[in-house]
mmCIF file of C-alpha atoms in Angstrom:
data_model
loop_
_atom_site.group_PDB
_atom_site.id
_atom_site.type_symbol
_atom_site.label_atom_id
_atom_site.label_comp_id
_atom_site.label_asym_id
_atom_site.label_seq_id
_atom_site.Cartn_x
_atom_site.Cartn_y
_atom_site.Cartn_z
ATOM 1 C CA MET Y 1 13.501 -22.908 2.369
ATOM 2 C CA ILE Y 2 15.410 -20.623 0.024
ATOM 3 C CA ILE Y 3 14.015 -17.078 0.245
ATOM 4 C CA GLY Y 4 14.890 -14.444 -2.355
ATOM 5 C CA VAL Y 5 14.684 -10.674 -1.983
ATOM 6 C CA PRO Y 6 15.143 -8.778 -5.268
ATOM 7 C CA LYS Y 7 15.816 -5.090 -5.602
ATOM 8 C CA GLU Y 8 12.604 -3.123 -6.160
ATOM 9 C CA ILE Y 9 12.419 -1.602 -9.648
ATOM 10 C CA LYS Y 10 9.296 0.573 -9.368
ATOM 11 C CA ASN Y 11 10.061 4.290 -9.740
ATOM 12 C CA ASN Y 12 11.712 5.604 -6.566
ATOM 13 C CA GLU Y 13 10.739 2.502 -4.621
ATOM 14 C CA ASN Y 14 13.552 2.447 -2.099
ATOM 15 C CA ARG Y 15 11.980 0.061 0.368
ATOM 16 C CA VAL Y 16 13.212 -3.504 0.658
ATOM 17 C CA ALA Y 17 11.225 -6.564 1.738
ATOM 18 C CA ILE Y 18 13.566 -7.659 4.515
ATOM 19 C CA ALA Y 19 15.880 -5.913 6.995
ATOM 20 C CA PRO Y 20 19.261 -7.319 8.070
ATOM 21 C CA GLY Y 21 17.974 -8.282 11.513
ATOM 22 C CA ASN Y 22 15.233 -10.380 9.922
ATOM 23 C CA VAL Y 23 17.865 -12.307 7.970
ATOM 24 C CA ALA Y 24 19.540 -13.388 11.189
ATOM 25 C CA ASN Y 25 16.327 -14.911 12.547
ATOM 26 C CA LEU Y 26 15.540 -16.812 9.346
ATOM 27 C CA VAL Y 27 19.086 -18.143 8.947
ATOM 28 C CA HIS Y 28 19.010 -19.273 12.564
ATOM 29 C CA SER Y 29 15.875 -21.267 11.696
ATOM 30 C CA GLY Y 30 17.763 -23.064 8.915
ATOM 31 C CA HIS Y 31 16.692 -21.076 5.857
ATOM 32 C CA LYS Y 32 18.835 -19.623 3.075
ATOM 33 C CA ILE Y 33 18.409 -15.963 2.141
ATOM 34 C CA TYR Y 34 19.368 -14.576 -1.270
ATOM 35 C CA ILE Y 35 19.621 -10.783 -1.468
ATOM 36 C CA GLU Y 36 20.100 -9.057 -4.811
ATOM 37 C CA LYS Y 37 23.148 -6.814 -4.793
ATOM 38 C CA GLY Y 38 22.174 -3.295 -3.710
ATOM 39 C CA ALA Y 39 18.594 -4.245 -2.737
ATOM 40 C CA GLY Y 40 18.824 -2.515 0.636
ATOM 41 C CA GLU Y 41 20.757 0.593 -0.353
ATOM 42 C CA GLY Y 42 17.664 2.760 -0.751
ATOM 43 C CA SER Y 43 16.760 1.993 2.861
ATOM 44 C CA PHE Y 44 20.374 2.569 3.964
ATOM 45 C CA PHE Y 45 21.172 -1.126 4.465
ATOM 46 C CA SER Y 46 24.397 -2.247 2.801
ATOM 47 C CA ASP Y 47 25.174 -5.621 1.253
ATOM 48 C CA GLU Y 48 27.667 -6.059 4.082
ATOM 49 C CA ASP Y 49 24.861 -5.577 6.627
ATOM 50 C CA TYR Y 50 22.987 -8.502 5.103
ATOM 51 C CA ALA Y 51 26.044 -10.702 4.595
ATOM 52 C CA LYS Y 52 27.064 -10.203 8.210
ATOM 53 C CA TYR Y 53 23.835 -11.889 9.310
ATOM 54 C CA GLY Y 54 24.149 -14.801 6.926
ATOM 55 C CA ALA Y 55 22.537 -13.705 3.646
ATOM 56 C CA GLU Y 56 24.044 -14.650 0.285
ATOM 57 C CA ILE Y 57 24.449 -11.606 -1.980
ATOM 58 C CA LYS Y 58 23.538 -12.358 -5.604
ATOM 59 C CA ASP Y 59 24.593 -10.263 -8.586
ATOM 60 C CA THR Y 60 21.389 -10.616 -10.623
ATOM 61 C CA ALA Y 61 17.654 -10.541 -10.166
ATOM 62 C CA GLU Y 62 17.419 -13.853 -12.026
ATOM 63 C CA GLU Y 63 19.450 -15.612 -9.327
ATOM 64 C CA VAL Y 64 17.223 -14.201 -6.589
ATOM 65 C CA TRP Y 65 13.967 -15.028 -8.359
ATOM 66 C CA ALA Y 66 15.158 -18.651 -8.596
ATOM 67 C CA ALA Y 67 14.440 -18.996 -4.853
ATOM 68 C CA GLU Y 68 11.486 -21.024 -3.576
ATOM 69 C CA MET Y 69 9.823 -17.968 -2.046
ATOM 70 C CA VAL Y 70 10.348 -14.382 -3.221
ATOM 71 C CA LEU Y 71 9.601 -11.446 -0.951
ATOM 72 C CA LYS Y 72 8.901 -8.041 -2.442
ATOM 73 C CA VAL Y 73 7.358 -4.756 -1.388
ATOM 74 C CA LYS Y 74 5.507 -3.670 -4.522
ATOM 75 C CA GLU Y 75 3.748 -5.628 -7.237
ATOM 76 C CA PRO Y 76 5.987 -7.099 -9.968
ATOM 77 C CA LEU Y 77 6.419 -4.997 -13.088
ATOM 78 C CA LYS Y 78 6.233 -6.384 -16.643
ATOM 79 C CA GLU Y 79 9.962 -6.972 -16.869
ATOM 80 C CA GLU Y 80 9.700 -9.306 -13.859
ATOM 81 C CA TYR Y 81 6.912 -11.496 -15.255
ATOM 82 C CA LYS Y 82 9.520 -13.671 -16.984
ATOM 83 C CA TYR Y 83 10.565 -14.971 -13.571
ATOM 84 C CA PHE Y 84 7.093 -16.328 -12.716
ATOM 85 C CA ARG Y 85 6.787 -20.101 -12.501
ATOM 86 C CA GLU Y 86 4.499 -22.763 -11.086
ATOM 87 C CA ASP Y 87 6.592 -23.712 -8.044
ATOM 88 C CA LEU Y 88 7.174 -20.110 -6.888
ATOM 89 C CA ILE Y 89 5.678 -18.534 -3.778
ATOM 90 C CA LEU Y 90 5.476 -14.748 -4.163
ATOM 91 C CA MET Y 91 4.664 -12.560 -1.169
ATOM 92 C CA THR Y 92 4.173 -8.823 -1.692
ATOM 93 C CA TYR Y 93 1.616 -6.037 -2.078
ATOM 94 C CA LEU Y 94 -0.133 -7.276 -5.238
ATOM 95 C CA HIS Y 95 -3.240 -5.096 -5.778
ATOM 96 C CA LEU Y 96 -4.506 -7.482 -8.438
ATOM 97 C CA ALA Y 97 -7.961 -5.893 -8.573
ATOM 98 C CA SER Y 98 -6.585 -2.850 -10.380
ATOM 99 C CA ASP Y 99 -4.168 -4.631 -12.746
ATOM 100 C CA GLU Y 100 -5.648 -7.142 -15.191
ATOM 101 C CA GLU Y 101 -2.345 -7.746 -16.960
ATOM 102 C CA LEU Y 102 -0.576 -8.691 -13.732
ATOM 103 C CA THR Y 103 -3.507 -10.866 -12.693
ATOM 104 C CA THR Y 104 -3.308 -12.736 -15.986
ATOM 105 C CA ALA Y 105 0.449 -13.247 -15.637
ATOM 106 C CA VAL Y 106 0.107 -14.521 -12.071
ATOM 107 C CA VAL Y 107 -2.719 -16.926 -12.865
ATOM 108 C CA GLU Y 108 -1.180 -18.295 -16.057
ATOM 109 C CA SER Y 109 2.134 -18.942 -14.293
ATOM 110 C CA GLY Y 110 0.477 -21.223 -11.730
ATOM 111 C CA MET Y 111 2.445 -19.633 -8.874
ATOM 112 C CA THR Y 112 1.132 -19.207 -5.348
ATOM 113 C CA ALA Y 113 0.715 -15.463 -4.786
ATOM 114 C CA VAL Y 114 0.253 -14.104 -1.276
ATOM 115 C CA ALA Y 115 -0.909 -10.477 -1.064
ATOM 116 C CA TYR Y 116 -0.106 -8.458 2.023
ATOM 117 C CA GLU Y 117 -3.126 -6.222 1.509
ATOM 118 C CA THR Y 118 -5.749 -8.983 1.801
ATOM 119 C CA MET Y 119 -4.369 -10.678 4.911
ATOM 120 C CA VAL Y 120 -6.965 -10.375 7.693
ATOM 121 C CA LEU Y 121 -6.476 -10.712 11.443
ATOM 122 C CA ASN Y 122 -9.530 -10.300 13.695
ATOM 123 C CA GLY Y 123 -11.201 -8.040 11.167
ATOM 124 C CA THR Y 124 -8.099 -5.877 10.649
ATOM 125 C CA LEU Y 125 -5.469 -5.747 7.888
ATOM 126 C CA PRO Y 126 -2.205 -6.201 9.809
ATOM 127 C CA LEU Y 127 0.150 -5.875 6.840
ATOM 128 C CA LEU Y 128 -1.638 -2.886 5.344
ATOM 129 C CA ALA Y 129 -1.765 -1.015 8.660
ATOM 130 C CA PRO Y 130 1.928 -0.011 8.986
ATOM 131 C CA MET Y 131 2.117 1.362 5.458
ATOM 132 C CA SER Y 132 -1.240 3.075 5.928
ATOM 133 C CA GLU Y 133 0.181 4.854 8.949
ATOM 134 C CA VAL Y 134 3.183 6.028 6.931
ATOM 135 C CA ALA Y 135 1.078 6.999 3.907
ATOM 136 C CA GLY Y 136 -1.400 8.992 5.976
ATOM 137 C CA SER Y 137 1.336 10.854 7.796
ATOM 138 C CA TYR Y 138 3.346 11.629 4.673
ATOM 139 C CA ALA Y 139 0.337 12.563 2.531
ATOM 140 C CA ILE Y 140 -0.457 15.622 4.609
ATOM 141 C CA GLN Y 141 3.157 16.786 4.416
ATOM 142 C CA ALA Y 142 2.927 16.442 0.634
ATOM 143 C CA GLY Y 143 -0.404 18.277 0.538
ATOM 144 C CA ALA Y 144 0.968 21.188 2.566
ATOM 145 C CA HIS Y 145 3.948 21.339 0.204
ATOM 146 C CA TYR Y 146 1.808 21.586 -2.908
ATOM 147 C CA LEU Y 147 -0.460 24.214 -1.383
ATOM 148 C CA GLU Y 148 2.485 26.588 -1.636
ATOM 149 C CA SER Y 149 2.075 29.055 -4.496
ATOM 150 C CA ARG Y 150 5.491 28.200 -5.955
ATOM 151 C CA HIS Y 151 4.131 24.722 -6.660
ATOM 152 C CA GLY Y 152 0.895 26.013 -8.179
ATOM 153 C CA GLY Y 153 -1.118 25.885 -4.965
ATOM 154 C CA LYS Y 154 -3.415 28.547 -3.593
ATOM 155 C CA GLY Y 155 -0.788 29.791 -1.130
ATOM 156 C CA ILE Y 156 -2.328 28.504 2.089
ATOM 157 C CA LEU Y 157 -0.483 27.847 5.355
ATOM 158 C CA LEU Y 158 -2.389 25.027 7.014
ATOM 159 C CA GLY Y 159 -1.971 26.381 10.527
ATOM 160 C CA GLY Y 160 -2.844 29.957 9.632
ATOM 161 C CA VAL Y 161 -1.638 32.776 11.896
ATOM 162 C CA PRO Y 162 -3.469 35.003 14.385
ATOM 163 C CA GLY Y 163 -6.169 36.853 12.510
ATOM 164 C CA VAL Y 164 -6.058 34.512 9.497
ATOM 165 C CA SER Y 165 -8.135 31.330 9.132
ATOM 166 C CA ARG Y 166 -6.546 27.918 9.270
ATOM 167 C CA GLY Y 167 -6.435 25.662 6.238
ATOM 168 C CA LYS Y 168 -9.159 23.037 5.919
ATOM 169 C CA VAL Y 169 -8.265 19.359 5.508
ATOM 170 C CA VAL Y 170 -10.994 16.863 4.605
ATOM 171 C CA ILE Y 171 -10.231 13.164 5.013
ATOM 172 C CA ILE Y 172 -12.548 10.598 3.434
ATOM 173 C CA GLY Y 173 -12.114 7.302 5.271
ATOM 174 C CA GLY Y 174 -11.450 6.963 8.972
ATOM 175 C CA GLY Y 175 -9.139 3.944 8.903
ATOM 176 C CA LYS Y 176 -5.427 3.943 9.658
ATOM 177 C CA VAL Y 177 -4.569 6.259 6.757
ATOM 178 C CA GLY Y 178 -7.239 8.716 7.829
ATOM 179 C CA GLU Y 179 -6.302 8.566 11.493
ATOM 180 C CA TYR Y 180 -2.618 9.242 10.890
ATOM 181 C CA ALA Y 181 -3.364 11.927 8.323
ATOM 182 C CA ALA Y 182 -5.563 13.624 10.908
ATOM 183 C CA ARG Y 183 -2.735 13.470 13.468
ATOM 184 C CA ILE Y 184 -0.326 15.298 11.175
ATOM 185 C CA ALA Y 185 -2.929 17.798 9.940
ATOM 186 C CA LEU Y 186 -3.888 18.662 13.512
ATOM 187 C CA GLY Y 187 -0.229 18.955 14.409
ATOM 188 C CA MET Y 188 0.145 21.503 11.621
ATOM 189 C CA GLY Y 189 -2.766 23.453 13.066
ATOM 190 C CA ALA Y 190 -5.324 22.734 10.331
ATOM 191 C CA GLU Y 191 -9.074 22.421 10.706
ATOM 192 C CA VAL Y 192 -9.718 18.707 10.147
ATOM 193 C CA THR Y 193 -12.856 16.854 9.103
ATOM 194 C CA VAL Y 194 -13.034 13.074 8.820
ATOM 195 C CA LEU Y 195 -15.852 11.311 6.967
ATOM 196 C CA ASP Y 196 -16.627 7.627 7.465
ATOM 197 C CA LEU Y 197 -19.597 5.262 7.154
ATOM 198 C CA ASN Y 198 -19.079 3.676 10.556
ATOM 199 C CA PRO Y 199 -20.604 5.672 13.455
ATOM 200 C CA ALA Y 200 -18.582 3.667 15.982
ATOM 201 C CA ARG Y 201 -15.335 4.561 14.214
ATOM 202 C CA LEU Y 202 -16.315 8.223 14.080
ATOM 203 C CA ALA Y 203 -16.992 8.138 17.814
ATOM 204 C CA GLU Y 204 -13.622 6.468 18.357
ATOM 205 C CA LEU Y 205 -11.833 9.159 16.350
ATOM 206 C CA LYS Y 206 -13.690 11.879 18.230
ATOM 207 C CA ASN Y 207 -12.386 10.341 21.446
ATOM 208 C CA ILE Y 208 -8.822 9.793 20.150
ATOM 209 C CA PHE Y 209 -8.541 13.425 19.120
ATOM 210 C CA GLN Y 210 -10.437 14.743 22.156
ATOM 211 C CA GLY Y 211 -13.045 16.456 20.028
ATOM 212 C CA ASN Y 212 -10.506 18.381 17.945
ATOM 213 C CA VAL Y 213 -11.617 16.824 14.651
ATOM 214 C CA ASN Y 214 -14.999 17.238 13.009
ATOM 215 C CA THR Y 215 -16.563 13.830 12.311
ATOM 216 C CA VAL Y 216 -19.182 13.525 9.575
ATOM 217 C CA HIS Y 217 -21.143 10.590 8.183
ATOM 218 C CA SER Y 218 -19.870 9.738 4.707
ATOM 219 C CA ASP Y 219 -22.511 10.088 1.997
ATOM 220 C CA ALA Y 220 -22.604 11.864 -1.356
ATOM 221 C CA PHE Y 221 -24.294 14.984 0.046
ATOM 222 C CA ASN Y 222 -21.846 15.420 2.925
ATOM 223 C CA ILE Y 223 -18.803 14.647 0.791
ATOM 224 C CA ALA Y 224 -19.850 17.282 -1.763
ATOM 225 C CA ARG Y 225 -20.412 19.865 0.962
ATOM 226 C CA GLU Y 226 -17.092 19.253 2.704
ATOM 227 C CA VAL Y 227 -15.000 18.959 -0.462
ATOM 228 C CA LYS Y 228 -16.220 22.277 -1.836
ATOM 229 C CA ASP Y 229 -14.537 24.344 0.882
ATOM 230 C CA ALA Y 230 -11.472 22.170 1.450
ATOM 231 C CA ASP Y 231 -7.873 23.140 0.825
ATOM 232 C CA ILE Y 232 -6.719 19.507 0.938
ATOM 233 C CA VAL Y 233 -8.919 16.460 0.344
ATOM 234 C CA LEU Y 234 -7.478 13.026 1.076
ATOM 235 C CA GLY Y 235 -9.158 9.848 -0.179
ATOM 236 C CA SER Y 236 -8.279 6.675 1.715
ATOM 237 C CA VAL Y 237 -11.155 4.229 1.266
ATOM 238 C CA LEU Y 238 -10.167 0.696 0.279
ATOM 239 C CA ILE Y 239 -12.138 -2.539 0.044
ATOM 240 C CA PRO Y 240 -9.762 -5.514 0.412
ATOM 241 C CA GLY Y 241 -9.287 -7.262 -2.917
ATOM 242 C CA LYS Y 242 -11.652 -4.964 -4.828
ATOM 243 C CA LYS Y 243 -11.337 -1.743 -6.778
ATOM 244 C CA ALA Y 244 -11.603 1.358 -4.640
ATOM 245 C CA PRO Y 245 -14.988 3.117 -4.815
ATOM 246 C CA ILE Y 246 -15.275 6.476 -6.592
ATOM 247 C CA LEU Y 247 -16.436 8.851 -3.856
ATOM 248 C CA VAL Y 248 -15.474 12.273 -5.224
ATOM 249 C CA THR Y 249 -16.974 13.087 -8.602
ATOM 250 C CA LYS Y 250 -15.671 15.410 -11.283
ATOM 251 C CA GLU Y 251 -18.437 17.861 -10.382
ATOM 252 C CA MET Y 252 -17.235 17.929 -6.763
ATOM 253 C CA ILE Y 253 -13.686 18.642 -7.945
ATOM 254 C CA GLN Y 254 -14.997 21.481 -10.111
ATOM 255 C CA SER Y 255 -16.609 23.034 -7.045
ATOM 256 C CA MET Y 256 -13.246 23.472 -5.286
ATOM 257 C CA GLU Y 257 -11.109 26.603 -5.406
ATOM 258 C CA PRO Y 258 -8.312 26.469 -7.994
ATOM 259 C CA GLY Y 259 -4.982 25.576 -6.431
ATOM 260 C CA SER Y 260 -6.502 23.211 -3.878
ATOM 261 C CA VAL Y 261 -4.905 19.774 -3.504
ATOM 262 C CA VAL Y 262 -6.380 16.276 -3.611
ATOM 263 C CA ILE Y 263 -4.389 13.229 -2.494
ATOM 264 C CA ASP Y 264 -5.573 9.809 -3.618
ATOM 265 C CA VAL Y 265 -4.007 7.246 -1.292
ATOM 266 C CA ALA Y 266 -6.303 4.591 -2.787
ATOM 267 C CA ILE Y 267 -4.787 4.953 -6.260
ATOM 268 C CA ASP Y 268 -3.163 1.490 -5.976
ATOM 269 C CA GLN Y 269 -6.684 0.071 -6.127
ATOM 270 C CA GLY Y 270 -8.001 2.491 -8.747
ATOM 271 C CA GLY Y 271 -8.579 5.593 -6.619
ATOM 272 C CA ASN Y 272 -11.388 7.420 -4.813
ATOM 273 C CA PHE Y 273 -11.515 10.439 -7.144
ATOM 274 C CA GLU Y 274 -13.160 10.361 -10.554
ATOM 275 C CA THR Y 275 -10.401 12.673 -11.815
ATOM 276 C CA SER Y 276 -7.608 10.347 -10.629
ATOM 277 C CA ASP Y 277 -7.036 9.030 -14.114
ATOM 278 C CA HIS Y 278 -3.540 7.640 -13.542
ATOM 279 C CA ALA Y 279 -0.999 6.853 -10.865
ATOM 280 C CA THR Y 280 2.015 9.157 -10.631
ATOM 281 C CA THR Y 281 5.587 8.638 -9.437
ATOM 282 C CA HIS Y 282 7.843 10.339 -6.934
ATOM 283 C CA ASP Y 283 9.756 11.768 -9.915
ATOM 284 C CA ASP Y 284 6.611 13.385 -11.309
ATOM 285 C CA PRO Y 285 4.070 13.289 -8.460
ATOM 286 C CA ILE Y 286 1.318 15.698 -9.482
ATOM 287 C CA TYR Y 287 -0.906 16.776 -12.334
ATOM 288 C CA VAL Y 288 -3.699 19.341 -12.605
ATOM 289 C CA ARG Y 289 -7.323 18.561 -13.485
ATOM 290 C CA GLU Y 290 -10.080 21.168 -13.350
ATOM 291 C CA GLY Y 291 -7.606 23.589 -11.753
ATOM 292 C CA ILE Y 292 -6.987 21.206 -8.829
ATOM 293 C CA ILE Y 293 -3.596 19.687 -8.015
ATOM 294 C CA HIS Y 294 -3.792 15.866 -7.930
ATOM 295 C CA TYR Y 295 -1.192 13.907 -5.974
ATOM 296 C CA THR Y 296 -1.624 10.248 -6.948
ATOM 297 C CA VAL Y 297 1.693 8.589 -6.160
ATOM 298 C CA ALA Y 298 1.162 4.837 -6.001
ATOM 299 C CA ASN Y 299 3.943 4.080 -3.507
ATOM 300 C CA ILE Y 300 3.845 6.958 -1.049
ATOM 301 C CA PRO Y 301 5.801 5.144 1.725
ATOM 302 C CA GLY Y 302 8.716 4.742 -0.706
ATOM 303 C CA ALA Y 303 9.569 8.386 -0.016
ATOM 304 C CA VAL Y 304 10.655 7.486 3.522
ATOM 305 C CA PRO Y 305 12.101 4.021 2.909
ATOM 306 C CA GLN Y 306 13.982 3.338 6.114
ATOM 307 C CA THR Y 307 10.965 4.051 8.313
ATOM 308 C CA SER Y 308 8.718 2.175 5.911
ATOM 309 C CA THR Y 309 10.948 -0.890 5.559
ATOM 310 C CA LEU Y 310 11.299 -1.326 9.299
ATOM 311 C CA ALA Y 311 7.594 -0.803 9.897
ATOM 312 C CA LEU Y 312 6.680 -3.278 7.148
ATOM 313 C CA THR Y 313 9.105 -6.013 8.138
ATOM 314 C CA ASN Y 314 8.064 -5.731 11.780
ATOM 315 C CA ALA Y 315 4.629 -6.824 10.566
ATOM 316 C CA THR Y 316 5.497 -9.325 7.825
ATOM 317 C CA MET Y 317 8.218 -11.459 9.348
ATOM 318 C CA ARG Y 318 6.031 -13.575 11.623
ATOM 319 C CA TYR Y 319 4.076 -14.762 8.579
ATOM 320 C CA VAL Y 320 7.165 -15.158 6.379
ATOM 321 C CA THR Y 321 8.771 -17.299 9.076
ATOM 322 C CA GLU Y 322 5.687 -19.495 9.413
ATOM 323 C CA ILE Y 323 5.499 -20.078 5.655
ATOM 324 C CA ALA Y 324 9.218 -20.819 5.489
ATOM 325 C CA ASN Y 325 9.032 -23.268 8.399
ATOM 326 C CA LYS Y 326 5.884 -25.113 7.335
ATOM 327 C CA GLY Y 327 5.474 -24.505 3.611
ATOM 328 C CA ILE Y 328 2.621 -22.446 2.202
ATOM 329 C CA VAL Y 329 -0.011 -25.199 2.240
ATOM 330 C CA GLN Y 330 0.379 -26.139 5.895
ATOM 331 C CA ALA Y 331 0.919 -22.530 6.990
ATOM 332 C CA ALA Y 332 -2.324 -21.486 5.289
ATOM 333 C CA LYS Y 333 -4.186 -24.379 6.910
ATOM 334 C CA ASP Y 334 -2.862 -23.451 10.354
ATOM 335 C CA ASN Y 335 -3.149 -19.665 10.120
ATOM 336 C CA THR Y 336 -6.262 -17.987 8.743
ATOM 337 C CA THR Y 337 -4.373 -14.709 8.247
ATOM 338 C CA ILE Y 338 -2.013 -16.404 5.810
ATOM 339 C CA TYR Y 339 -4.977 -18.197 4.206
ATOM 340 C CA THR Y 340 -6.725 -14.887 3.490
ATOM 341 C CA GLY Y 341 -3.565 -13.618 1.832
ATOM 342 C CA VAL Y 342 -3.475 -16.335 -0.842
ATOM 343 C CA ASN Y 343 -4.819 -14.612 -3.958
ATOM 344 C CA ALA Y 344 -3.812 -17.184 -6.570
ATOM 345 C CA ALA Y 345 -2.573 -20.766 -6.728
ATOM 346 C CA SER Y 346 -2.365 -23.575 -9.291
ATOM 347 C CA GLY Y 347 -3.620 -21.331 -12.072
ATOM 348 C CA LYS Y 348 -6.739 -20.189 -10.199
ATOM 349 C CA LEU Y 349 -7.777 -17.071 -8.310
ATOM 350 C CA THR Y 350 -8.376 -17.934 -4.680
ATOM 351 C CA ASN Y 351 -9.589 -14.561 -3.416
ATOM 352 C CA GLU Y 352 -13.260 -14.005 -4.181
ATOM 353 C CA ALA Y 353 -13.097 -10.210 -4.171
ATOM 354 C CA VAL Y 354 -10.221 -10.208 -6.648
ATOM 355 C CA ALA Y 355 -12.032 -12.719 -8.858
ATOM 356 C CA GLU Y 356 -15.119 -10.478 -8.994
ATOM 357 C CA THR Y 357 -13.091 -7.809 -10.800
ATOM 358 C CA SER Y 358 -11.445 -10.169 -13.306
ATOM 359 C CA HIS Y 359 -12.449 -12.647 -16.000
ATOM 360 C CA PHE Y 360 -10.967 -15.558 -14.053
ATOM 361 C CA ASP Y 361 -13.048 -17.925 -11.975
ATOM 362 C CA TYR Y 362 -12.785 -18.072 -8.202
ATOM 363 C CA VAL Y 363 -11.808 -21.339 -6.528
ATOM 364 C CA GLU Y 364 -11.535 -21.741 -2.757
ATOM 365 C CA TYR Y 365 -7.864 -22.334 -1.904
ATOM 366 C CA SER Y 366 -8.748 -25.275 0.345
ATOM 367 C CA GLU Y 367 -10.205 -27.044 -2.697
ATOM 368 C CA LEU Y 368 -6.825 -26.876 -4.451
ATOM 369 C CA VAL Y 369 -4.753 -28.255 -1.584
ATOM 370 C CA LYS Y 370 -6.880 -31.116 -0.236
#
């Protein structure tokens, strides 16, 4: 199979969908790899690094998109829609539930679109997990940064000092993002509270952190109470394939002290905060609503691209290799994780959760590939 890896064009998206070492394994299996010139530079991988392992370096995105399967990190932007076609396999983070225009372009093209974020393995999301770990870790660093008064924050040091209270971090959602955010917040010396619906997960987090985090059942009353006194609130609740639920209302935001910070890690899927009215970029990462600093960058892991690229490709390559070796139809039949990643094929939506948020009908993928 010919596999293409274009350069990411989203603002400050310096990750790349494949690392040089991954190229070597795929070429050894008989596949051709096209890398767009400069695609790896943001992650500190040179064209020479890729060529050394057998990749063909292409001068233009058009040449790379002509491959049978295209690997990306982030969802295609409008200027890339022109490359969509019926016989293309696209594998990336798609987040179709929050982007009707992209959904329309994908469906109308007839391509087969495989979304990292909906791939399920034993009840977990194996391709979302590594980026969730990065996003959770980085988000707290960003929150601490914007709490500084020179950035408009209330001037709080998360760890406090003797005789002065620690900062309070509230994390809504106890998944991988929440867990790794809690690790960093605790490491900075903050008081940390995690809210989640699942009592078993709360018990697990209590055990992981040896009782050093407060665990609270997630409901509207408890969220409102915890948010009111927080210095940083992080929202990290996602439902695979669907829009993220609004958990923090405008009234809750208004109850916070001016200069507090909210971080909406779920912004790719619409966001957990009612006041998260748009995604931001690494060039312009924050805005202020109701006196509260909002950090709503849609590609947080792009800030640390080398770590993120390696973590992502460690997780993706087993599935990429299987699709390349077998073709998407047989790979999806043989591997339920790949099957759950197929969001669209043959002009139909094949993920029920995504279809619920769009005007397109849902068709089971197996019905299209009998």
